[in-house]
Tab-separated table of C-alpha atoms in Angstrom:
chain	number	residue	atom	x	y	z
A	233	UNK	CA	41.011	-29.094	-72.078
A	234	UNK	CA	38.343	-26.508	-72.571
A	235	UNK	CA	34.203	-28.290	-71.670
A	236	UNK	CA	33.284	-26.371	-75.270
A	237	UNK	CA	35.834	-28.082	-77.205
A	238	UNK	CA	34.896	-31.582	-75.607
A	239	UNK	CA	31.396	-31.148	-76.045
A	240	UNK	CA	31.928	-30.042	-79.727
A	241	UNK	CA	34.190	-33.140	-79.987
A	242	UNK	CA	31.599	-35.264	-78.446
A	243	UNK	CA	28.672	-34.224	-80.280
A	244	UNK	CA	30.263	-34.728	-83.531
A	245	UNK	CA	31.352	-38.296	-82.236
A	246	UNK	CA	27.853	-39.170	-80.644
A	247	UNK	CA	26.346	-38.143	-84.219
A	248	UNK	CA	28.794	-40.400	-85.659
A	249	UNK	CA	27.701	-43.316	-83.517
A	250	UNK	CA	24.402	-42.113	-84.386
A	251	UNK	CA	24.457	-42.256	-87.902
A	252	UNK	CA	26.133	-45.451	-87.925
A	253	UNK	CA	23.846	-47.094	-85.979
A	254	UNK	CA	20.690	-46.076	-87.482
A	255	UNK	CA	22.274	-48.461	-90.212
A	256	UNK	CA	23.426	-51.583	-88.436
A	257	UNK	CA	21.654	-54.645	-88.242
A	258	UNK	CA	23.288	-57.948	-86.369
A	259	UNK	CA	19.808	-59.558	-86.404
A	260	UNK	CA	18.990	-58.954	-89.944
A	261	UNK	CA	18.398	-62.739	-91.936
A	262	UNK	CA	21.338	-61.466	-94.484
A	263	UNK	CA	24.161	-60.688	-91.946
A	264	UNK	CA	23.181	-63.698	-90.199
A	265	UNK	CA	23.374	-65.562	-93.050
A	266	UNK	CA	26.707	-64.959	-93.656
A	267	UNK	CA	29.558	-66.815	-93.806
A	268	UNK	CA	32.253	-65.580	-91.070
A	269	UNK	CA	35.341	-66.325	-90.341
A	270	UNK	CA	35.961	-67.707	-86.839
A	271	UNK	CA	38.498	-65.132	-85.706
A	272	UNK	CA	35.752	-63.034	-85.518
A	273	UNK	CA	35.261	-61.536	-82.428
A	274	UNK	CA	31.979	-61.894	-80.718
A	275	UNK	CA	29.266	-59.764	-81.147
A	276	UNK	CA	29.526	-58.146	-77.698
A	277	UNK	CA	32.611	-56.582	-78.661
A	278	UNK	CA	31.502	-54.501	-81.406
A	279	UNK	CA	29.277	-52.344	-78.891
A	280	UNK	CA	31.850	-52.230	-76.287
A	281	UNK	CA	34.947	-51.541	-78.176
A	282	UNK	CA	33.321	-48.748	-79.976
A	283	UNK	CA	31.793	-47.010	-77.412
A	284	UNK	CA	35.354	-46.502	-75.729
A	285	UNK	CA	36.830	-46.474	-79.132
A	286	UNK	CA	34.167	-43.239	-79.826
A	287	UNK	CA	34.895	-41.854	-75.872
A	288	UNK	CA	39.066	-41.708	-76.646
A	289	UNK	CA	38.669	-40.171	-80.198
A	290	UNK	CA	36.375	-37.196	-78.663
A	291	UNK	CA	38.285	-36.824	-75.942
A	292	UNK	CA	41.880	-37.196	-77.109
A	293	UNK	CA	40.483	-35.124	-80.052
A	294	UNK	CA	39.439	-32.226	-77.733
A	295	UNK	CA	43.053	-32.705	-76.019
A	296	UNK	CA	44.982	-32.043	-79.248
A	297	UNK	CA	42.865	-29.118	-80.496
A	298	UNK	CA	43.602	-27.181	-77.194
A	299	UNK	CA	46.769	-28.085	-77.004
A	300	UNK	CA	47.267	-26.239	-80.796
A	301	UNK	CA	45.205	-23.244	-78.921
A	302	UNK	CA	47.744	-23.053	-76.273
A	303	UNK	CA	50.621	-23.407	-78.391
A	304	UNK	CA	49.568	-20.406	-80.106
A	305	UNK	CA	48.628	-18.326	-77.387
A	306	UNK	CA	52.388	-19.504	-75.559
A	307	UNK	CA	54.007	-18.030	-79.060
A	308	UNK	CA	52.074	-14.763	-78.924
A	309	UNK	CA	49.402	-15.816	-81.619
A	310	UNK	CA	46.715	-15.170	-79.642
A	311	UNK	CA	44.079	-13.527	-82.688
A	312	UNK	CA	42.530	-11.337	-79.898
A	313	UNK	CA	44.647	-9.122	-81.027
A	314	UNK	CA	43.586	-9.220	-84.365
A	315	UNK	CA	40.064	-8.341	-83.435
A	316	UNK	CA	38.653	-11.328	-82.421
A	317	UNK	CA	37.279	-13.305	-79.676
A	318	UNK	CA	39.602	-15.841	-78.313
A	319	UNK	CA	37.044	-18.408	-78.214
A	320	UNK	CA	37.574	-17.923	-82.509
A	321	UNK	CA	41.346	-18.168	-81.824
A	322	UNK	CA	42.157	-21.350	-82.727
A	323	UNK	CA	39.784	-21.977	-85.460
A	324	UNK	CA	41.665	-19.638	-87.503
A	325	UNK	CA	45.164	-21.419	-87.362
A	326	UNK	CA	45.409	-23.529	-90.527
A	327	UNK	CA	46.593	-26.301	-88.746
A	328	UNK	CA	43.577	-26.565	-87.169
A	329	UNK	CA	41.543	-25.562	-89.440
A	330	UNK	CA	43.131	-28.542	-91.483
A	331	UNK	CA	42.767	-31.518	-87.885
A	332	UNK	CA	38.773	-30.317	-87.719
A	333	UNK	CA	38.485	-31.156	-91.339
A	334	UNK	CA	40.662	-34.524	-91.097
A	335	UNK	CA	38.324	-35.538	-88.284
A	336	UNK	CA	35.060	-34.683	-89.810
A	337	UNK	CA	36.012	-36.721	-93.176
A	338	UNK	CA	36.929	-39.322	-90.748
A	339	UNK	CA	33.852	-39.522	-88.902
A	340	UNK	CA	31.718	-39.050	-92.319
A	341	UNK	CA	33.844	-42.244	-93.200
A	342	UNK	CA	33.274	-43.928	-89.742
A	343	UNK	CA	29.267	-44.106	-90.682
A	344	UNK	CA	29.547	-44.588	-93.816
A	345	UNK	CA	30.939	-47.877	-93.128
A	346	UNK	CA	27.962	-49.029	-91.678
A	347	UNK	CA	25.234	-47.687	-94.272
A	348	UNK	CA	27.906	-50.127	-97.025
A	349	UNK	CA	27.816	-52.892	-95.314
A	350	UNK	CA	24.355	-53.329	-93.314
A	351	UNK	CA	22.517	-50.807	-95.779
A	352	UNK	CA	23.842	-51.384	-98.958
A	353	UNK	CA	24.713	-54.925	-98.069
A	354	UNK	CA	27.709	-54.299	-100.489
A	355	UNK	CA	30.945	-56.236	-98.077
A	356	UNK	CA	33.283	-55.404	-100.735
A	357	UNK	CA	32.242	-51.652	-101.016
A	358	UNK	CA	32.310	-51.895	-97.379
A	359	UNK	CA	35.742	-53.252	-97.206
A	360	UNK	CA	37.288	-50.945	-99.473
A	361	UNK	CA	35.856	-47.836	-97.598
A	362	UNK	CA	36.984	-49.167	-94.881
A	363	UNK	CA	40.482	-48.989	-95.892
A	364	UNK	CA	40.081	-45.565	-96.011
A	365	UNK	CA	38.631	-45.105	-92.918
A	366	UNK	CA	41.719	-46.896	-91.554
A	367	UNK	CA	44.350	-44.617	-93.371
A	368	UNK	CA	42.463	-41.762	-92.225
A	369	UNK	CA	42.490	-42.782	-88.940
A	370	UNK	CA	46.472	-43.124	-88.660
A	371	UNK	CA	46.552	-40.242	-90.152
A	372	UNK	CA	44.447	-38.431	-87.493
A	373	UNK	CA	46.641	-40.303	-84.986
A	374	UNK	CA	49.729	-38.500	-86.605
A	375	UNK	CA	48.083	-35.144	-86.651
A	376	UNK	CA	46.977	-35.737	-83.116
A	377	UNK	CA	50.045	-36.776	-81.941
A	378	UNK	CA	51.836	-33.520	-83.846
A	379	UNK	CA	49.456	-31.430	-81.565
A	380	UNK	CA	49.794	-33.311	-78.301
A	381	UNK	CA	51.858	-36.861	-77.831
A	382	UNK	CA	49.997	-38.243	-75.287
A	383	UNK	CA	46.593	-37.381	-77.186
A	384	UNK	CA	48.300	-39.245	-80.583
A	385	UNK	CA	49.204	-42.589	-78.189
A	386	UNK	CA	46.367	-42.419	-76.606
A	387	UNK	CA	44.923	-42.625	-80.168
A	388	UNK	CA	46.551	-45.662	-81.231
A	389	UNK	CA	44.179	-48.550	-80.270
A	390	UNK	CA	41.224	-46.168	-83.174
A	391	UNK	CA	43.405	-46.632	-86.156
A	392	UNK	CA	44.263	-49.998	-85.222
A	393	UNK	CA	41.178	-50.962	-84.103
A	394	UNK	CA	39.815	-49.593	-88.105
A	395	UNK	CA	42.549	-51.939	-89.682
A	396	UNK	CA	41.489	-54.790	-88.187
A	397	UNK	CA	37.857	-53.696	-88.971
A	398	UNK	CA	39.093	-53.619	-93.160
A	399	UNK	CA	41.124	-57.234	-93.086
A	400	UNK	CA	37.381	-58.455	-91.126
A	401	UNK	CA	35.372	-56.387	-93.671
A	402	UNK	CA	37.183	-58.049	-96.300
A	403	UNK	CA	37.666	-61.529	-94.990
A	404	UNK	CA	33.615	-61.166	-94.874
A	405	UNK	CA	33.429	-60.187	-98.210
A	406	UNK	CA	35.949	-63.074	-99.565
A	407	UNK	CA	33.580	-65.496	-97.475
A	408	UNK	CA	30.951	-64.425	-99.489
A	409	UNK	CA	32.168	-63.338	-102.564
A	410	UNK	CA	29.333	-65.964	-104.704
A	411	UNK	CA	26.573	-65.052	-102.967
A	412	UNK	CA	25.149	-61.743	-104.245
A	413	UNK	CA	23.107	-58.894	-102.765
A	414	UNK	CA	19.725	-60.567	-100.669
């Protein structure tokens, strides 16, 4: 794995975390005032499992996006030849063209979660986005895992982690289904 492609993958992960961040609240009156349901984990874990959650999706990320580099390079598609730098090499490929655009809409989703829910205080908006998150995280799994196996499995525990985020996001919502915007 090349340090430019991790840090890429990392920045655009740490912005992520960022941006959904700058929108969560566990202390605010509303999301205290809601009803949860008891399966909830505790609060302690949100931090925790996301930060390594955040940490495997850059770096597995970074894995499968040099692996599609060196595939190319090992079949004699190497686009020096074409006139440009190698470091451009694998941005050119479609098919990773295509994974850097299924991760960025997944990370755009990954905030977004957090400015419906916490911002917006809409749990049902919340819910249903993420439901998308979560089918565009398997998806990246399966695109990761077409690039590099290891880097897919490793994957894994992200796209489930986002489906049990959208039965929580919903089960929240249901909870609270009477009680309006406050």
């Amino acid at each position: 794995m090349k340090l430019t492609t991790l840090a890429w993958s990392t920045a655009a992960t740490v912005a992520t975390a960022a941006a959904g961040g700058a929108a969560t609240d566990p202390n605010s009156s509303w999301y205290l005032r809601l009803r949860k349901p008891g399966w909830q984990p505790p609060a302690i874990a949100f931090p925790v499992v996301w930060t390594a959650l955040y940490a495997d999706l850059a770096v597995s990320s970074a894995v499968a996006l040099d692996s599609a580099a060196t595939k190319d390079v090992a079949a004699g598609r190497d686009s020096t030849a074409a006139g440009t730098t190698s470091t451009n090499s694998k941005g050119n490929r479609p098919e990773v063209r295509a994974y850097q655009g299924a991760l960025a809409a997944n990370l755009v989703l990954n905030a977004t979660w957090s400015w419906l829910f916490w911002r917006s205080r809409r749990p049902w908006l919340a819910a249903a986005e993420a439901a998308l998150l979560a089918a565009s995280s398997a998806d990246l799994v399966r695109r990761t895992y077409r690039l590099n196996p290891p880097a897919g499995a490793a994957l894994g525990p992200y796209a489930a982690w986002c489906g049990f985020a959208t039965v929580l996001s919903a089960s929240i919502a249901r909870l609270n289904s009477g009680s309006g915007r406050r």
